[in-house]
Tab-separated table of C-alpha atoms in Angstrom:
chain	number	residue	atom	x	y	z
A	27	MET	CA	-10.118	9.311	19.643
A	28	VAL	CA	-10.896	12.272	17.272
A	29	SER	CA	-11.208	14.230	20.851
A	30	ALA	CA	-8.584	12.327	22.523
A	31	ALA	CA	-6.192	14.006	19.870
A	32	ALA	CA	-7.606	17.346	19.857
A	33	GLU	CA	-7.111	17.737	23.349
A	34	ARG	CA	-3.754	16.576	23.210
A	35	PHE	CA	-2.830	19.604	21.236
A	36	PRO	CA	-5.116	22.186	21.899
A	37	ASP	CA	-4.371	25.258	19.322
A	38	GLY	CA	-6.804	27.941	21.555
A	39	GLU	CA	-4.622	30.682	23.100
A	40	SER	CA	-5.013	31.193	27.101
A	41	ASP	CA	-6.533	34.690	28.503
A	42	ALA	CA	-5.079	34.410	31.207
A	43	ALA	CA	-2.444	36.870	33.044
A	44	ASP	CA	-1.907	35.164	35.960
A	45	PRO	CA	1.172	34.531	37.517
A	46	GLU	CA	0.067	30.982	38.579
A	47	ASP	CA	-0.712	30.053	34.388
A	48	ILE	CA	2.842	30.624	33.652
A	49	ALA	CA	3.171	26.823	33.629
A	50	ASP	CA	0.112	26.035	31.841
A	51	ARG	CA	0.969	28.790	29.303
A	52	ARG	CA	4.290	26.641	29.033
A	53	LEU	CA	2.756	23.567	28.369
A	54	ARG	CA	0.494	25.359	26.045
A	55	ARG	CA	3.756	26.642	23.936
A	56	GLY	CA	5.471	22.982	24.610
A	57	ALA	CA	2.164	22.186	22.748
A	58	ARG	CA	1.984	24.820	20.038
A	59	SER	CA	5.935	23.286	19.157
A	60	ARG	CA	5.009	19.764	19.487
A	61	LYS	CA	1.896	20.092	16.808
A	62	ALA	CA	4.519	22.423	14.093
A	63	VAL	CA	6.404	19.808	14.247
A	64	THR	CA	4.102	16.485	14.124
A	65	ARG	CA	2.039	18.936	11.353
A	66	HIS	CA	5.644	19.112	9.256
A	67	ALA	CA	5.902	15.072	10.018
A	68	VAL	CA	2.885	14.444	8.604
A	69	ASP	CA	4.044	15.696	5.966
A	70	ILE	CA	7.086	13.928	4.898
A	71	ALA	CA	6.014	10.797	6.167
A	72	SER	CA	2.647	11.214	3.476
A	73	ALA	CA	5.391	10.712	0.803
A	74	GLU	CA	8.554	9.043	2.176
A	75	GLY	CA	6.587	6.547	5.231
A	76	LEU	CA	7.179	7.416	8.701
A	77	TYR	CA	10.282	5.218	8.654
A	78	GLY	CA	12.282	8.373	7.010
A	79	LEU	CA	11.392	10.556	10.169
A	80	SER	CA	14.134	11.468	11.915
A	81	PHE	CA	14.695	14.569	15.014
A	82	GLY	CA	18.051	16.056	12.182
A	83	ARG	CA	15.889	15.963	8.922
A	84	LEU	CA	13.209	17.886	11.339
A	85	ALA	CA	15.273	20.161	13.052
A	86	ASP	CA	16.614	20.975	9.541
A	87	ASP	CA	13.445	21.335	7.371
A	88	LEU	CA	12.169	23.347	10.175
A	89	GLY	CA	15.319	25.071	11.524
A	90	ILE	CA	15.236	24.513	14.603
A	91	SER	CA	17.684	23.112	16.683
A	92	LYS	CA	17.672	19.012	16.813
A	93	ALA	CA	18.053	19.228	20.612
A	94	GLY	CA	15.295	21.063	21.185
A	95	ILE	CA	13.073	18.712	19.148
A	96	GLN	CA	14.467	15.793	20.876
A	97	THR	CA	12.863	17.076	23.892
A	98	LEU	CA	9.676	17.497	23.003
A	99	PHE	CA	9.586	13.460	21.992
A	100	ARG	CA	12.613	11.615	22.906
A	101	THR	CA	12.893	8.793	20.711
A	102	LYS	CA	12.003	8.144	17.159
A	103	GLU	CA	8.957	5.711	18.274
A	104	GLN	CA	7.684	8.654	19.929
A	105	LEU	CA	7.738	10.392	17.836
A	106	GLN	CA	6.209	8.050	14.995
A	107	LEU	CA	3.400	7.966	16.757
A	108	ALA	CA	2.586	11.432	17.784
A	109	THR	CA	2.982	11.736	14.020
A	110	VAL	CA	0.165	9.137	13.483
A	111	ASP	CA	-1.835	11.064	15.965
A	112	GLU	CA	-1.664	14.393	14.333
A	113	ALA	CA	-2.680	12.559	10.553
A	114	LEU	CA	-5.485	11.127	12.334
A	115	THR	CA	-6.564	15.032	13.355
A	116	VAL	CA	-5.630	15.849	9.516
A	117	PHE	CA	-7.761	13.047	8.415
A	118	VAL	CA	-10.613	13.764	10.253
A	119	ASP	CA	-10.747	17.665	10.291
A	120	ALA	CA	-10.675	16.726	6.127
A	121	VAL	CA	-12.383	14.117	5.724
A	122	ILE	CA	-15.153	12.624	8.418
A	123	ARG	CA	-16.105	16.098	9.963
A	124	PRO	CA	-17.466	18.250	7.475
A	125	ALA	CA	-19.118	14.897	5.984
A	126	ALA	CA	-20.837	15.153	9.514
A	127	PRO	CA	-23.974	17.203	8.516
A	128	GLU	CA	-25.291	15.005	6.005
A	129	PRO	CA	-28.191	12.464	6.910
A	130	ALA	CA	-26.878	9.157	7.763
A	131	GLY	CA	-26.552	6.264	5.141
A	132	ALA	CA	-25.883	6.624	1.299
A	133	ALA	CA	-25.606	10.626	1.861
A	134	ARG	CA	-23.168	10.649	4.462
A	135	LEU	CA	-20.819	7.885	2.582
A	136	ARG	CA	-20.804	9.629	-0.260
A	137	ALA	CA	-20.011	12.731	1.137
A	138	VAL	CA	-17.372	11.001	3.297
A	139	VAL	CA	-15.628	9.433	-0.522
A	140	GLU	CA	-16.394	12.697	-2.394
A	141	ARG	CA	-13.637	14.404	0.948
A	142	TRP	CA	-12.000	11.108	1.015
A	143	LEU	CA	-11.021	11.932	-2.776
A	144	ALA	CA	-9.993	15.181	-2.603
A	145	TYR	CA	-7.793	14.664	0.280
A	146	ALA	CA	-6.315	12.416	-1.921
A	147	SER	CA	-6.328	14.039	-4.975
A	148	GLU	CA	-5.448	17.640	-4.417
A	149	PRO	CA	-3.515	15.865	-2.356
A	150	LEU	CA	-3.938	17.769	0.712
A	151	LEU	CA	-0.627	15.532	1.779
A	152	PRO	CA	2.441	15.696	-0.365
A	153	GLY	CA	2.063	11.873	-0.782
A	154	GLY	CA	-1.415	11.487	-0.377
A	155	CYS	CA	-2.649	9.559	1.837
A	156	PHE	CA	-1.462	8.673	4.484
A	157	TRP	CA	-2.178	5.472	5.675
A	158	SER	CA	-1.963	3.674	2.146
A	159	ALA	CA	1.679	4.840	2.497
A	160	ASN	CA	2.450	4.005	5.791
A	161	LEU	CA	0.321	0.676	6.394
A	162	ALA	CA	2.163	-0.938	3.845
A	163	GLU	CA	5.429	0.128	4.812
A	164	PHE	CA	4.849	-0.718	8.559
A	165	ASP	CA	2.831	-3.887	8.327
A	166	SER	CA	5.790	-5.986	8.606
A	167	ARG	CA	7.380	-4.253	11.475
A	168	PRO	CA	5.855	-5.032	14.754
A	169	GLY	CA	5.119	-2.903	17.348
A	170	ALA	CA	3.756	0.342	18.571
A	171	VAL	CA	3.416	2.738	15.673
A	172	ARG	CA	1.963	-0.607	13.438
A	173	ASP	CA	-0.499	-0.839	16.204
A	174	ALA	CA	-1.402	2.428	16.135
A	175	LEU	CA	-2.182	2.839	12.660
A	176	ALA	CA	-4.056	-0.592	12.458
A	177	GLN	CA	-6.199	0.702	14.881
A	178	GLN	CA	-6.597	3.576	13.005
A	179	HIS	CA	-7.402	2.121	9.859
A	180	ARG	CA	-9.565	-0.496	12.069
A	181	ASN	CA	-11.706	2.754	13.087
A	182	TRP	CA	-12.254	3.794	9.393
A	183	LEU	CA	-13.357	0.828	8.698
A	184	ALA	CA	-16.061	1.133	10.918
A	185	VAL	CA	-16.975	4.774	9.807
A	186	LEU	CA	-18.161	3.504	6.443
A	187	ALA	CA	-19.514	0.001	7.923
A	188	ALA	CA	-22.194	2.341	9.960
A	189	GLU	CA	-23.565	4.809	6.971
A	190	LEU	CA	-23.657	0.963	5.250
A	191	ARG	CA	-25.520	-0.723	7.906
A	192	THR	CA	-27.847	2.003	8.466
A	193	ALA	CA	-28.435	2.709	4.656
A	194	VAL	CA	-29.416	-1.195	4.230
A	195	ALA	CA	-31.300	-0.734	7.436
A	196	SER	CA	-33.826	2.225	5.913
A	197	GLY	CA	-34.273	0.409	2.532
A	198	GLU	CA	-31.749	2.738	0.868
A	199	ILE	CA	-29.569	0.314	-1.231
A	200	ALA	CA	-29.790	-3.116	-2.048
A	201	PRO	CA	-28.950	-6.266	0.690
A	202	LEU	CA	-25.208	-6.092	1.498
A	203	ASP	CA	-22.793	-6.970	4.418
A	204	PRO	CA	-21.938	-3.816	5.755
A	205	ASP	CA	-18.561	-4.852	7.124
A	206	LEU	CA	-17.869	-6.852	3.825
A	207	ALA	CA	-18.741	-3.761	1.694
A	208	ALA	CA	-16.259	-1.125	3.904
A	209	PHE	CA	-13.200	-3.367	3.268
A	210	GLN	CA	-14.258	-3.552	0.122
A	211	LEU	CA	-14.472	0.211	0.021
A	212	ALA	CA	-11.535	0.698	2.228
A	213	ALA	CA	-9.756	-1.714	-0.982
A	214	VAL	CA	-10.233	0.522	-3.441
A	215	LEU	CA	-10.187	3.993	-2.236
A	216	THR	CA	-6.275	2.450	-1.214
A	217	ALA	CA	-6.047	1.069	-4.352
A	218	THR	CA	-7.214	5.008	-5.573
A	219	ASN	CA	-4.613	6.626	-4.142
A	220	ILE	CA	-1.941	4.947	-5.511
A	221	ALA	CA	-4.109	5.708	-9.329
A	222	LEU	CA	-3.234	9.869	-8.358
A	223	ARG	CA	-0.263	9.367	-7.964
A	224	LEU	CA	0.551	7.433	-10.668
A	225	ASP	CA	-1.409	9.866	-12.690
A	226	ASP	CA	-4.260	7.765	-13.957
A	227	PRO	CA	-7.067	10.332	-14.981
A	228	ASP	CA	-9.695	7.861	-14.450
A	229	ALA	CA	-9.070	7.116	-10.712
A	230	VAL	CA	-11.771	9.339	-8.786
A	231	GLY	CA	-14.124	7.938	-11.545
A	232	ARG	CA	-13.461	4.559	-11.188
A	233	ALA	CA	-13.699	5.168	-7.644
A	234	ARG	CA	-17.107	6.679	-7.774
A	235	ARG	CA	-18.121	3.541	-10.226
A	236	ALA	CA	-16.886	1.210	-7.780
A	237	LEU	CA	-18.696	2.986	-4.568
A	238	ASP	CA	-21.832	3.455	-6.887
A	239	THR	CA	-22.126	-0.630	-7.430
A	240	LEU	CA	-21.833	-1.340	-3.514
A	241	LEU	CA	-24.810	1.606	-3.005
A	242	ALA	CA	-26.700	-0.040	-5.626
A	243	PRO	CA	-30.534	0.511	-5.286
A	244	PRO	CA	-32.828	-2.418	-3.495
A	245	ARG	CA	-34.570	-4.335	-6.462
B	9	MET	CA	7.416	-9.779	-19.701
B	10	VAL	CA	7.334	-13.656	-18.578
B	11	SER	CA	9.031	-15.160	-21.240
B	12	ALA	CA	11.779	-12.203	-21.439
B	13	ALA	CA	12.326	-12.729	-17.541
B	14	ALA	CA	13.147	-15.999	-18.690
B	15	GLU	CA	15.194	-15.667	-21.286
B	16	ARG	CA	16.967	-13.360	-19.633
B	17	PHE	CA	17.831	-15.091	-16.053
B	18	PRO	CA	18.406	-19.031	-18.084
B	19	ASP	CA	18.085	-21.557	-15.069
B	20	GLY	CA	19.507	-24.814	-17.519
B	21	GLU	CA	23.260	-26.118	-17.631
B	22	SER	CA	24.974	-25.982	-20.994
B	23	ASP	CA	25.924	-29.154	-22.243
B	24	ALA	CA	28.826	-27.827	-24.572
B	25	ALA	CA	32.157	-28.228	-23.965
B	26	ASP	CA	34.052	-26.824	-27.079
B	27	PRO	CA	36.159	-23.916	-26.389
B	28	GLU	CA	33.944	-21.697	-28.583
B	29	ASP	CA	31.067	-21.970	-25.749
B	30	ILE	CA	33.615	-20.175	-23.310
B	31	ALA	CA	32.148	-17.105	-23.445
B	32	ASP	CA	28.602	-18.647	-23.568
B	33	ARG	CA	29.372	-20.787	-20.586
B	34	ARG	CA	30.672	-17.456	-18.943
B	35	LEU	CA	27.981	-15.471	-19.683
B	36	ARG	CA	25.564	-18.643	-18.120
B	37	ARG	CA	27.792	-18.029	-14.896
B	38	GLY	CA	27.196	-14.152	-14.617
B	39	ALA	CA	23.072	-14.708	-15.214
B	40	ARG	CA	23.369	-17.199	-12.601
B	41	SER	CA	25.102	-14.888	-9.870
B	42	ARG	CA	22.475	-12.293	-11.069
B	43	LYS	CA	19.275	-14.677	-10.651
B	44	ALA	CA	20.912	-14.993	-7.245
B	45	VAL	CA	21.167	-12.041	-6.004
B	46	THR	CA	18.003	-10.816	-7.253
B	47	ARG	CA	16.256	-13.789	-5.427
B	48	HIS	CA	17.690	-12.472	-2.270
B	49	ALA	CA	16.507	-8.686	-3.493
B	50	VAL	CA	12.978	-9.766	-3.743
B	51	ASP	CA	13.037	-11.169	-0.727
B	52	ILE	CA	14.664	-8.016	1.133
B	53	ALA	CA	12.454	-5.806	-0.851
B	54	SER	CA	9.394	-7.622	-0.533
B	55	ALA	CA	9.594	-7.037	3.706
B	56	GLU	CA	11.863	-3.840	3.529
B	57	GLY	CA	10.355	-2.302	0.149
B	58	LEU	CA	12.687	-1.462	-3.231
B	59	TYR	CA	14.409	1.952	-1.364
B	60	GLY	CA	16.332	-0.261	1.222
B	61	LEU	CA	17.980	-2.467	-0.971
B	62	SER	CA	22.150	-1.580	-1.408
B	63	PHE	CA	24.884	-3.406	-2.674
B	64	GLY	CA	26.824	-3.749	0.359
B	65	ARG	CA	23.379	-5.381	2.116
B	66	LEU	CA	23.841	-7.563	-0.856
B	67	ALA	CA	27.322	-8.756	-0.006
B	68	ASP	CA	26.726	-8.797	3.379
B	69	ASP	CA	23.344	-11.426	3.316
B	70	LEU	CA	24.864	-13.606	0.404
B	71	GLY	CA	28.338	-13.676	1.501
B	72	ILE	CA	30.312	-12.078	-1.936
B	73	SER	CA	32.459	-9.296	-2.204
B	74	LYS	CA	30.549	-5.520	-3.054
B	75	ALA	CA	32.843	-4.990	-6.433
B	76	GLY	CA	31.324	-7.848	-7.561
B	77	ILE	CA	27.809	-7.314	-6.748
B	78	GLN	CA	28.386	-3.460	-8.685
B	79	THR	CA	29.866	-5.302	-11.597
B	80	LEU	CA	26.805	-7.658	-12.242
B	81	PHE	CA	24.214	-4.160	-12.350
B	82	ARG	CA	26.572	-1.013	-11.800
B	83	THR	CA	23.441	1.079	-10.424
B	84	LYS	CA	20.810	1.368	-7.956
B	85	GLU	CA	18.800	1.466	-10.019
B	86	GLN	CA	19.443	-1.224	-12.503
B	87	LEU	CA	19.659	-2.893	-9.202
B	88	GLN	CA	16.315	-2.228	-8.536
B	89	LEU	CA	14.638	-2.973	-12.033
B	90	ALA	CA	16.416	-5.878	-11.964
B	91	THR	CA	15.067	-7.221	-8.793
B	92	VAL	CA	11.395	-5.804	-10.428
B	93	ASP	CA	11.890	-8.228	-13.154
B	94	GLU	CA	12.780	-11.728	-11.319
B	95	ALA	CA	9.073	-10.261	-8.636
B	96	LEU	CA	7.466	-10.898	-11.646
B	97	THR	CA	8.816	-14.118	-12.271
B	98	VAL	CA	8.503	-15.363	-8.982
B	99	PHE	CA	5.130	-14.296	-9.160
B	100	VAL	CA	3.992	-15.841	-12.795
B	101	ASP	CA	5.136	-19.077	-11.263
B	102	ALA	CA	3.494	-19.118	-8.156
B	103	VAL	CA	0.005	-17.375	-9.145
B	104	ILE	CA	-0.384	-17.312	-12.993
B	105	ARG	CA	1.332	-20.601	-14.684
B	106	PRO	CA	-0.492	-23.568	-12.558
B	107	ALA	CA	-4.129	-21.706	-12.904
B	108	ALA	CA	-3.812	-21.792	-16.575
B	109	PRO	CA	-4.453	-24.696	-17.305
B	110	GLU	CA	-8.245	-24.017	-16.142
B	111	PRO	CA	-11.090	-23.472	-18.450
B	112	ALA	CA	-11.081	-19.570	-18.833
B	113	GLY	CA	-13.725	-16.748	-17.018
B	114	ALA	CA	-14.809	-17.911	-13.515
B	115	ALA	CA	-12.904	-21.258	-13.173
B	116	ARG	CA	-9.104	-19.751	-13.720
B	117	LEU	CA	-10.295	-16.251	-11.792
B	118	ARG	CA	-10.975	-18.263	-8.741
B	119	ALA	CA	-7.882	-20.593	-9.131
B	120	VAL	CA	-5.851	-17.133	-10.092
B	121	VAL	CA	-7.159	-15.843	-6.474
B	122	GLU	CA	-6.379	-19.124	-4.447
B	123	ARG	CA	-3.388	-18.960	-6.181
B	124	TRP	CA	-2.500	-15.775	-4.329
B	125	LEU	CA	-3.912	-15.845	-1.450
B	126	ALA	CA	-1.634	-18.510	-0.811
B	127	TYR	CA	1.067	-16.232	-2.715
B	128	ALA	CA	1.112	-13.779	0.270
B	129	SER	CA	-0.707	-16.076	3.120
B	130	GLU	CA	2.066	-18.409	3.280
B	131	PRO	CA	4.433	-15.788	2.470
B	132	LEU	CA	6.482	-16.953	-0.730
B	133	LEU	CA	8.324	-13.758	0.201
B	134	PRO	CA	8.814	-12.628	3.693
B	135	GLY	CA	7.058	-9.075	3.570
B	136	GLY	CA	4.095	-10.666	1.183
B	137	CYS	CA	3.254	-9.274	-1.665
B	138	PHE	CA	6.262	-7.489	-3.587
B	139	TRP	CA	4.035	-5.315	-5.452
B	140	SER	CA	1.965	-4.155	-2.116
B	141	ALA	CA	5.003	-3.302	-0.422
B	142	ASN	CA	6.442	-1.336	-3.584
B	143	LEU	CA	3.926	0.191	-5.437
B	144	ALA	CA	3.004	2.286	-2.475
B	145	GLU	CA	6.655	2.907	-1.995
B	146	PHE	CA	6.964	3.860	-5.404
B	147	ASP	CA	3.968	5.460	-6.000
B	148	SER	CA	5.470	9.459	-5.083
B	149	ARG	CA	9.062	8.516	-6.825
B	150	PRO	CA	9.174	9.043	-10.582
B	151	GLY	CA	11.525	7.137	-12.548
B	152	ALA	CA	12.068	4.072	-14.548
B	153	VAL	CA	11.830	1.723	-11.069
B	154	ARG	CA	8.652	3.431	-10.433
B	155	ASP	CA	7.284	2.935	-14.964
B	156	ALA	CA	8.497	-0.855	-14.651
B	157	LEU	CA	5.951	-1.363	-11.203
B	158	ALA	CA	3.140	0.411	-12.583
B	159	GLN	CA	3.689	-1.300	-15.863
B	160	GLN	CA	3.070	-4.910	-13.902
B	161	HIS	CA	0.582	-3.569	-12.413
B	162	ARG	CA	-1.660	-2.904	-15.382
B	163	ASN	CA	-0.875	-6.262	-16.799
B	164	TRP	CA	-1.644	-8.169	-13.453
B	165	LEU	CA	-5.493	-5.397	-14.033
B	166	ALA	CA	-5.442	-6.929	-17.731
B	167	VAL	CA	-4.749	-10.778	-16.583
B	168	LEU	CA	-8.335	-10.672	-14.195
B	169	ALA	CA	-9.991	-8.276	-16.524
B	170	ALA	CA	-10.038	-11.276	-18.949
B	171	GLU	CA	-10.952	-13.862	-17.241
B	172	LEU	CA	-14.227	-11.386	-16.332
B	173	ARG	CA	-15.049	-10.260	-19.395
B	174	THR	CA	-15.155	-14.253	-20.452
B	175	ALA	CA	-17.168	-14.689	-17.709
B	176	VAL	CA	-19.704	-12.396	-18.552
B	177	ALA	CA	-19.242	-13.214	-22.342
B	178	SER	CA	-20.416	-16.658	-21.367
B	179	GLY	CA	-23.091	-16.178	-19.083
B	180	GLU	CA	-20.943	-17.381	-15.622
B	181	ILE	CA	-21.671	-14.482	-13.931
B	182	ALA	CA	-24.049	-11.627	-13.815
B	183	PRO	CA	-22.962	-8.887	-15.705
B	184	LEU	CA	-20.388	-6.033	-14.881
B	185	ASP	CA	-17.748	-3.701	-16.539
B	186	PRO	CA	-14.799	-6.387	-16.441
B	187	ASP	CA	-12.219	-3.299	-16.196
B	188	LEU	CA	-13.947	-1.730	-12.662
B	189	ALA	CA	-14.093	-5.371	-11.326
B	190	ALA	CA	-10.647	-6.161	-12.004
B	191	PHE	CA	-9.929	-2.767	-10.500
B	192	GLN	CA	-11.701	-3.916	-7.343
B	193	LEU	CA	-10.639	-7.571	-7.068
B	194	ALA	CA	-6.972	-5.980	-7.260
B	195	ALA	CA	-7.677	-3.713	-4.566
B	196	VAL	CA	-9.400	-6.079	-2.510
B	197	LEU	CA	-5.915	-8.594	-2.423
B	198	THR	CA	-3.622	-5.514	-1.554
B	199	ALA	CA	-5.673	-4.999	0.820
B	200	THR	CA	-6.039	-8.639	1.815
B	201	ASN	CA	-1.867	-8.681	2.094
B	202	ILE	CA	-2.594	-6.061	4.890
B	203	ALA	CA	-5.035	-7.570	6.823
B	204	LEU	CA	-2.934	-10.827	6.349
B	205	ARG	CA	0.637	-8.667	7.456
B	206	LEU	CA	-1.406	-7.509	10.713
B	207	ASP	CA	-2.773	-11.219	11.234
B	208	ASP	CA	-6.269	-10.522	10.834
B	209	PRO	CA	-8.065	-13.941	11.067
B	210	ASP	CA	-10.313	-13.084	8.831
B	211	ALA	CA	-8.610	-11.995	5.816
B	212	VAL	CA	-8.961	-15.131	3.600
B	213	GLY	CA	-12.419	-16.074	4.560
B	214	ARG	CA	-12.920	-12.220	3.330
B	215	ALA	CA	-11.575	-11.899	0.250
B	216	ARG	CA	-12.829	-15.051	-0.560
B	217	ARG	CA	-16.471	-13.485	-0.185
B	218	ALA	CA	-15.650	-10.020	-1.733
B	219	LEU	CA	-14.668	-12.410	-4.554
B	220	ASP	CA	-17.829	-13.841	-4.489
B	221	THR	CA	-19.974	-10.313	-4.456
B	222	LEU	CA	-18.318	-9.824	-7.760
B	223	LEU	CA	-19.117	-13.928	-8.902
B	224	ALA	CA	-22.597	-13.557	-8.651
B	225	PRO	CA	-24.770	-15.617	-11.024
B	226	PRO	CA	-27.205	-13.764	-13.508
B	227	ARG	CA	-30.784	-13.476	-12.555
């Protein structure tokens, strides 16, 4: 999913001056506009929900024409899906990629959780965690947007479970069910996002203590 | 909070025929209308969020005049607060009160969790758990509604922590931090609500296994 999102929204400039590349440059320009719009849409949706997105609101905020945004996305659902995809790019860059150099297992899991706490605390997005807000909003609304959010959430659980599985297999931590523990950890982080939004001063410390209960050393 | 809610929305009929009681009967009739409106508002808000509530929508759904509903609640915020209060009454009747006869500690906690799983699974409310939807929606919107939801959530954590504390003190379960474990359990239940909405067939089983990890017997 990560590389698919990166390919769909290329950031790099083309060096080509060749006339054959004009169409390509136009496509890239369109992709950059799309990225600027979706990045702002991620900010809105993290605070107010995907449901509140509209072409008119985005056009007003970004000072561009509503017709131009409609040309880029066509339907509100397409806009929501592009926003969900862009949110993943933001998340991977902030949380997953920086933790990748750590050794697999408990160390990488701790790095992921620390990055996640920074992502939700700073917050990188105005409403904190994008999925905390939007999964709760869309879980009762069947459709492509709900499916995309749910798939991303399953991928997140799989990332956490993989590190837990490694930590158990290598004897770093006491035996546990990696899928169950991943679910418990993701649940704690979602609840921590709400605690942060409610200005609970113990939110980060409590999340770390909850992680410690999962990463107990073997006896 | 429970008894306050019950007193504010009395269900009982008055037997009095005495003219002095006309004003009292009128008040009771107003309270019943208020309860009918707020009960429907709880259904809407559990599925679509408190933010989506409106006098017009409620009037249409219930076949009563918008002016009549406005007279009962005056402002949208008052309507939201009355809805939050009524949701608590529904929750206490479904989850807390039926578990009260169980012995304090692990048995009562298991009964609360089973009742909670039924409340979220059936679901008693169309959108599943009222707080899962609305805390995530309101956590970035400071004000009286957010404060009321946050206070109810703290009370819920306190209910769970009290049973955990009793279970630890009596030696029923292995030592743990009751407040941390209550937070972890509430987080798991909120995540379970989303899993249920997403038709995850393992949602209930996984929640029970997560509870078992907290209620491990002492070694």
